[in-house]
Coordinates of C-alpha atoms and ligand atoms in Angstrom, one line a residue:
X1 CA -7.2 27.0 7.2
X2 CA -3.6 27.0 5.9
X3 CA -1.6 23.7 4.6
X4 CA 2.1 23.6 4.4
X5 CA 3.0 24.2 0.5
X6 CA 5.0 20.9 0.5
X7 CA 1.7 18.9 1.0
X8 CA -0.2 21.4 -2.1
X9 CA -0.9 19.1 -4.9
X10 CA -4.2 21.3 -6.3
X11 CA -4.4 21.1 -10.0
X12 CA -2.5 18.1 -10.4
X13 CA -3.6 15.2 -13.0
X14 CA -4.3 12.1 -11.2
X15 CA -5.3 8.6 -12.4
X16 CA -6.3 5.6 -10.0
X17 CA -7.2 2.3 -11.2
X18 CA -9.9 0.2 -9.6
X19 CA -11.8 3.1 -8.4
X20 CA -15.0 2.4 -8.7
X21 CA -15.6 1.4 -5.3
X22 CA -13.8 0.4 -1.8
X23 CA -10.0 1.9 -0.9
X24 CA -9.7 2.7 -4.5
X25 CA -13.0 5.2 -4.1
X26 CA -11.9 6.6 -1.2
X27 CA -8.4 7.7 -2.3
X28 CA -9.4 9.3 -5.3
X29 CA -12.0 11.4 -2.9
X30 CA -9.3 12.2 -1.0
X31 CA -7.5 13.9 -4.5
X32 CA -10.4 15.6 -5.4
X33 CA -10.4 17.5 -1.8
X34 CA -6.9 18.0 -2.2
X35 CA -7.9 19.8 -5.9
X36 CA -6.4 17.6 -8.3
X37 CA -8.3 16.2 -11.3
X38 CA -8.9 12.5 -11.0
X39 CA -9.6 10.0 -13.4
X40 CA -11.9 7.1 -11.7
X41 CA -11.0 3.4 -13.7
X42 CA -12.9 -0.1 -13.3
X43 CA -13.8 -2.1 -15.7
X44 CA -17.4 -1.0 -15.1
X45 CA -18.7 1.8 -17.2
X46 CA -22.1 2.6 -15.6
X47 CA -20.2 2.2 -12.0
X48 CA -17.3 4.5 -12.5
X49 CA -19.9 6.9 -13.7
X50 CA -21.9 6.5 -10.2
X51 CA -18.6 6.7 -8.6
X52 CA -17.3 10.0 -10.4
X53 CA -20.8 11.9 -9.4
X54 CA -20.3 10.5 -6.0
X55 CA -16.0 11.8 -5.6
X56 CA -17.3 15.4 -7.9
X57 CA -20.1 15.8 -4.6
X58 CA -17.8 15.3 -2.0
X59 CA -15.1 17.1 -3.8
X60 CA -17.1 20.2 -4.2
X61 CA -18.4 22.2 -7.2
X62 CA -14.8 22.6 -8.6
X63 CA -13.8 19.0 -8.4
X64 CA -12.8 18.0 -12.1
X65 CA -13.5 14.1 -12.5
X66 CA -13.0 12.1 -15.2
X67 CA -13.8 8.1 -15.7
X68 CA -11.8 5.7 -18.2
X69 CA -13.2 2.5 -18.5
X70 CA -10.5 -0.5 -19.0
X71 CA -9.5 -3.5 -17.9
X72 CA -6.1 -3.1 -16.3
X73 CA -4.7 -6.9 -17.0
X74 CA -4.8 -5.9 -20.6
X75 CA -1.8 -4.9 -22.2
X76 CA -3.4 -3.4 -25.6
X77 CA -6.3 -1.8 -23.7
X78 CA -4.2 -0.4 -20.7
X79 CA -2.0 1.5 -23.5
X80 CA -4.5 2.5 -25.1
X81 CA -6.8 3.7 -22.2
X82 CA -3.3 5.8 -20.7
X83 CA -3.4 7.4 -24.3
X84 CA -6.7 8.1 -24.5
X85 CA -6.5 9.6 -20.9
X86 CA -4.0 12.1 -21.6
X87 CA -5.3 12.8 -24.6
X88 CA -9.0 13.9 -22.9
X89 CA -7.7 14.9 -19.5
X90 CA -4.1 16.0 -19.4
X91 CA -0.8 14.8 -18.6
X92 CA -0.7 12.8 -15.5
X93 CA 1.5 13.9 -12.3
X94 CA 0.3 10.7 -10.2
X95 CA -0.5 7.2 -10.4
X96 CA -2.2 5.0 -8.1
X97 CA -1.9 1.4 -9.2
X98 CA -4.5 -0.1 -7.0
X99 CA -7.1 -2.3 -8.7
X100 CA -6.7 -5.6 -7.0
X101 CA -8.6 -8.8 -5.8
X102 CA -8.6 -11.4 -3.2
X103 CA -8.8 -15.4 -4.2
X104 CA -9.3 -17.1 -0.5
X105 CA -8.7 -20.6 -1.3
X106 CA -6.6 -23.4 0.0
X107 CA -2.8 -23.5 -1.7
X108 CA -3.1 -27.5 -2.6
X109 CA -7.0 -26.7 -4.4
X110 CA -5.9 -23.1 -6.3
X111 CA -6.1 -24.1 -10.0
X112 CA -3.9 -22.5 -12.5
X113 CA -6.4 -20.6 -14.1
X114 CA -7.2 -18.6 -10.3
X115 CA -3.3 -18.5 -10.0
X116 CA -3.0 -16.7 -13.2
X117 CA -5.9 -14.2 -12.6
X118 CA -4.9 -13.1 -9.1
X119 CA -1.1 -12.3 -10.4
X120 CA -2.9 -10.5 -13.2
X121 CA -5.2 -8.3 -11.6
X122 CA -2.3 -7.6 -8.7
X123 CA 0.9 -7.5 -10.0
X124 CA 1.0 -7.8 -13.9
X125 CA -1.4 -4.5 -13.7
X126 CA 1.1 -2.4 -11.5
X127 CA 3.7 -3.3 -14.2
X128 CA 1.2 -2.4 -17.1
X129 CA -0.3 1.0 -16.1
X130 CA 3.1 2.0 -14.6
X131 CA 5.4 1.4 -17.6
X132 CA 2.5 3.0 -19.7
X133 CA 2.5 5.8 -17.5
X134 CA 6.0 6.2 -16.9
X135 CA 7.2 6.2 -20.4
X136 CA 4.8 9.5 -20.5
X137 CA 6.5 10.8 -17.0
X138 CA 9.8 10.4 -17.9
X139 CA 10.4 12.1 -20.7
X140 CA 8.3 15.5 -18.6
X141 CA 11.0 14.4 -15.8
X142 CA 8.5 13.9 -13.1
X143 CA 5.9 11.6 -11.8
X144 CA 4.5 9.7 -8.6
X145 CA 3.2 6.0 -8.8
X146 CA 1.9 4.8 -5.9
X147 CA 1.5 0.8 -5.7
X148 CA -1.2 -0.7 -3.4
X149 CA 0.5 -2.7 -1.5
X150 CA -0.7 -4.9 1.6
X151 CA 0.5 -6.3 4.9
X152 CA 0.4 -9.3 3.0
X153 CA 3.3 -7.7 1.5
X154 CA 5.0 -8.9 4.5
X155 CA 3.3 -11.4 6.1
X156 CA 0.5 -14.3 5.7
X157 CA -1.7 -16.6 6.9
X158 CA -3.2 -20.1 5.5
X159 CA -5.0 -19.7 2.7
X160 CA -4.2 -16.5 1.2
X161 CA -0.9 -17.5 -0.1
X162 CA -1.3 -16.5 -3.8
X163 CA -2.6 -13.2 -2.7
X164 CA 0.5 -12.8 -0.9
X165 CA 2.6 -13.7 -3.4
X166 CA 1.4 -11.0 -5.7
X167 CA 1.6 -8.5 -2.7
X168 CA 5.1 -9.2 -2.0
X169 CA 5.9 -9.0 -5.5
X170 CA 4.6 -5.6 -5.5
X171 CA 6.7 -4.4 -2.9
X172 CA 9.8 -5.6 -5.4
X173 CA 8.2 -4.1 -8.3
X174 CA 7.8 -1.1 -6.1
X175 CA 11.5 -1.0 -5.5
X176 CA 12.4 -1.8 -8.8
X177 CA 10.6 0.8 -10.5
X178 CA 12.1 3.1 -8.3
X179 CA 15.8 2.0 -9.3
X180 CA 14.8 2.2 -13.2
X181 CA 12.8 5.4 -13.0
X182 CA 14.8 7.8 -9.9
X183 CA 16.8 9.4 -12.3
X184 CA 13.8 10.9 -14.3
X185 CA 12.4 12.3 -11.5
X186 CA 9.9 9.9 -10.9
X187 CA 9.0 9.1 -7.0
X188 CA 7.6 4.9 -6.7
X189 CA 6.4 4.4 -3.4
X190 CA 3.5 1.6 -1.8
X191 CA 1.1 2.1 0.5
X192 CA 0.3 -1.2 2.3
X193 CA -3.2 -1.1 4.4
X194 CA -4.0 -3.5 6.9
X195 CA -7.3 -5.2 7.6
X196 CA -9.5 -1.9 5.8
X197 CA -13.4 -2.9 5.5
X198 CA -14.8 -3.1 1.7
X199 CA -16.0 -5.1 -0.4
X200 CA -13.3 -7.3 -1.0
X201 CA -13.3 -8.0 2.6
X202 CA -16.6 -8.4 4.0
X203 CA -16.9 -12.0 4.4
X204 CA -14.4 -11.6 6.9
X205 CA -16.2 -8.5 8.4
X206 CA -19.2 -10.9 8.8
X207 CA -17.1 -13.6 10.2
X208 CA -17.5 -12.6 13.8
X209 CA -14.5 -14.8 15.5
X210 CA -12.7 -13.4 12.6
X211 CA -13.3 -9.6 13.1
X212 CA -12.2 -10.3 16.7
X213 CA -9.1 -11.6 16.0
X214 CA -8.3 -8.5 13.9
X215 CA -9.3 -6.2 16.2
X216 CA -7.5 -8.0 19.1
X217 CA -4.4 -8.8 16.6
X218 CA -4.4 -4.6 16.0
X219 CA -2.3 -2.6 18.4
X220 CA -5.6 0.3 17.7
X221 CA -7.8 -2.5 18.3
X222 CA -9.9 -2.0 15.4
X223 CA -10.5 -2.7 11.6
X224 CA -8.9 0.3 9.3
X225 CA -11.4 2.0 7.7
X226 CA -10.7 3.7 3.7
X227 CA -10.5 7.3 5.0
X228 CA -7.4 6.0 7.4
X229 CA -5.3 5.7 4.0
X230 CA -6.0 9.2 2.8
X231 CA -3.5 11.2 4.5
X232 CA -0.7 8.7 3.5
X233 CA -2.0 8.5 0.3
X234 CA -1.4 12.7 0.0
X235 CA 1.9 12.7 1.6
X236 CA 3.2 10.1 -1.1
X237 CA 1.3 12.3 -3.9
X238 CA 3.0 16.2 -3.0
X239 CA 6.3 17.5 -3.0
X240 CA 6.3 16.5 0.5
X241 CA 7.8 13.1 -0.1
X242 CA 10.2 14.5 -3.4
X243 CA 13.3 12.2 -1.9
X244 CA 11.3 9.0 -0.4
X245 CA 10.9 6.5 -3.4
X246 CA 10.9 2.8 -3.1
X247 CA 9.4 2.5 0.3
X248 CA 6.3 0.7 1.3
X249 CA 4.1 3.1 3.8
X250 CA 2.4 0.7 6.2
X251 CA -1.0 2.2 7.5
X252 CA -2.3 -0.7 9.6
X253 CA -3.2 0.2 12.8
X254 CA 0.1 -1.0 14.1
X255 CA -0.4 -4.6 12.9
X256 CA 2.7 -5.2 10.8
X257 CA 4.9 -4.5 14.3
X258 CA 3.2 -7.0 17.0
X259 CA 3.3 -10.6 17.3
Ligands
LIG301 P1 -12.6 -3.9 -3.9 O1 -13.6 -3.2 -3.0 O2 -12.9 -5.3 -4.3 O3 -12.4 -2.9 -5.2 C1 -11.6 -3.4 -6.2 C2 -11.6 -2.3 -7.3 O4 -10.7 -2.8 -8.4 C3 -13.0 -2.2 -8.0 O5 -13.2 -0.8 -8.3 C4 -12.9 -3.0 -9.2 O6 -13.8 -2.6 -10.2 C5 -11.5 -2.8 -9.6 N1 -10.9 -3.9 -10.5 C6 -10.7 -5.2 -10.2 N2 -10.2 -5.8 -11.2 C7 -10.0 -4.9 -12.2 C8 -9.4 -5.0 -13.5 N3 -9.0 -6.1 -14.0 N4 -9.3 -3.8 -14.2 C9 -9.8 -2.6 -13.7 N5 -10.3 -2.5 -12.5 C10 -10.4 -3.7 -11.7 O7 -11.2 -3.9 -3.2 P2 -10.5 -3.0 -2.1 O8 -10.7 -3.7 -0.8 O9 -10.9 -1.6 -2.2 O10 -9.0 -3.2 -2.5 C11 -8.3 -2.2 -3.3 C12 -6.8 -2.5 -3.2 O11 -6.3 -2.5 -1.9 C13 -6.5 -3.9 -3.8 O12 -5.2 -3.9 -4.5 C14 -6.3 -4.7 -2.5 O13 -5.5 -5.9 -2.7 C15 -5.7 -3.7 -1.6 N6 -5.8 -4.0 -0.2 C16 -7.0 -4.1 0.4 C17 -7.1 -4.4 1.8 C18 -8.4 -4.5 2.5 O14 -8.4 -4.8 3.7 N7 -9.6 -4.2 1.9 C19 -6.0 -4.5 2.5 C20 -4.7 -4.4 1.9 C21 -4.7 -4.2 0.5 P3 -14.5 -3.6 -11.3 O15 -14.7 -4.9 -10.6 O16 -15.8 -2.9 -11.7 O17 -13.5 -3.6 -12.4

């Protein structure tokens, strides 16, 4: 089998946050085939380490994977988790920023303390683990961050609106980072996934009216699954996208372009 060289990314360093489980799982998988050496994050130690033996099976014998245990809303632990990892693993080539939650609540009952978490765990994290990153990739003069974004990023529904709101933040913190960062090299795209089933989702799998409507509301009439986000994921990683940076790649079954 032959791959075009702009899509090689074996022996790259790659860190992905959240990884333990769900999308996050998946896409670091999807480096390890692709023969870089991933780092798995969560915030839960005996998890990742599941996780890592999982992604080194699939991956094959000579799939390096590493774990690094932190919380990603915390500013003291994220720089010191980033150290640590380049320290133990090598200098990082990619970042996937894409530890994230849901909160699906009603706007008038949210209480501060939910509002405060949510924009934590998906915004104020993308701005931690990138600038700690990125002060490490510009000063090698190359990098690429890739935010988890969401059709959220774009649209919403009744009672998700604080999720939203930290998805269509990241979309400008997407953008932003590429303006501050372009010069050093540094590529800053998203990838926003539609309705994908994991974790974070399954009450709405289970809700059956609810899976209907996705799958009718989807032009490919069905809910995304994590290995649909892979090959995005890649393309974003490898030389392949050197001059795209600031864009959000939508991989939602069509959803984001039908009424
Ligand atoms: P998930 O199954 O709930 O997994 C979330 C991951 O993030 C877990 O590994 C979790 O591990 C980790 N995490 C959460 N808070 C963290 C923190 N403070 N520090 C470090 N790690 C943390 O969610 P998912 O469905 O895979 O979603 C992953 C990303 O995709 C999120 O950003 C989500 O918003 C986005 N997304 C999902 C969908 C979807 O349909 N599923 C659609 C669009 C976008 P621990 O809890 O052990 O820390």
């Amino acid at each position: 089998m032959t791959t075009h060289p702009l899509f090689d990314i074996a022996g790259r360093t790659a860190l992905v946050t959240g990884s333990s489980r769900g999308i996050g799982h998946a896409l670091a998988r999807g480096l390890a085939e692709a023969g870089c050496t991933v780092v798995l994050n969560g915030r839960d130690p005996r998890a990742l380490e599941e996780a890592a033996k999982a992604v080194a099976d699939s991956g094959g014998a000579g799939a390096a994977v590493h774990t690094a245990a932190f919380d990603v809303t915390d500013g003291p632990a994220v720089a010191a988790g980033i150290a640590e990892v380049e320290e133990r693993v090598g200098p990082l080539d990619i970042l996937v920023n894409n530890a994230g939650m849901q909160n699906r609540a009603p706007l008038l009952e949210f209480t501060d303390t939910a509002w405060q978490q949510i924009v934590d765990t998906n915004l104020t994290s993308a701005f931690l683990v990138g600038r700690e990153a990125a002060r490490r990739m510009t000063t090698r003069g190359h990098g690429k961050i890739i935010n988890i974004c969401s059709l959220q990023s774009e649209v919403v529904r009744p009672g998700i609106a604080p999720y939203a709101a930290t998805k269509g933040a990241l979309k400008m913190l997407t953008k932003g980072m590429c303006a501050d960062w372009g010069r050093y090299g540094i590529q800053v795209n998203g990838l926003g996934p539609g309705y994908i089933e994991t974790e974070l989702t399954r009450p709405l799998v289970e809700d059956e009216e609810f899976s209907a409507w996705v799958r009718g509301r989807t032009p490919a009439g069905r809910w995304g699954r994590t290995e649909d986000l892979v090959g995005a994921l890649l393309y974003l990683a490898s030389p392949a996208s050197d001059f795209v940076s600031g864009q959000v790649l939508y991989v939602d079954g069509g959803m984001t372009s039908v009424l």
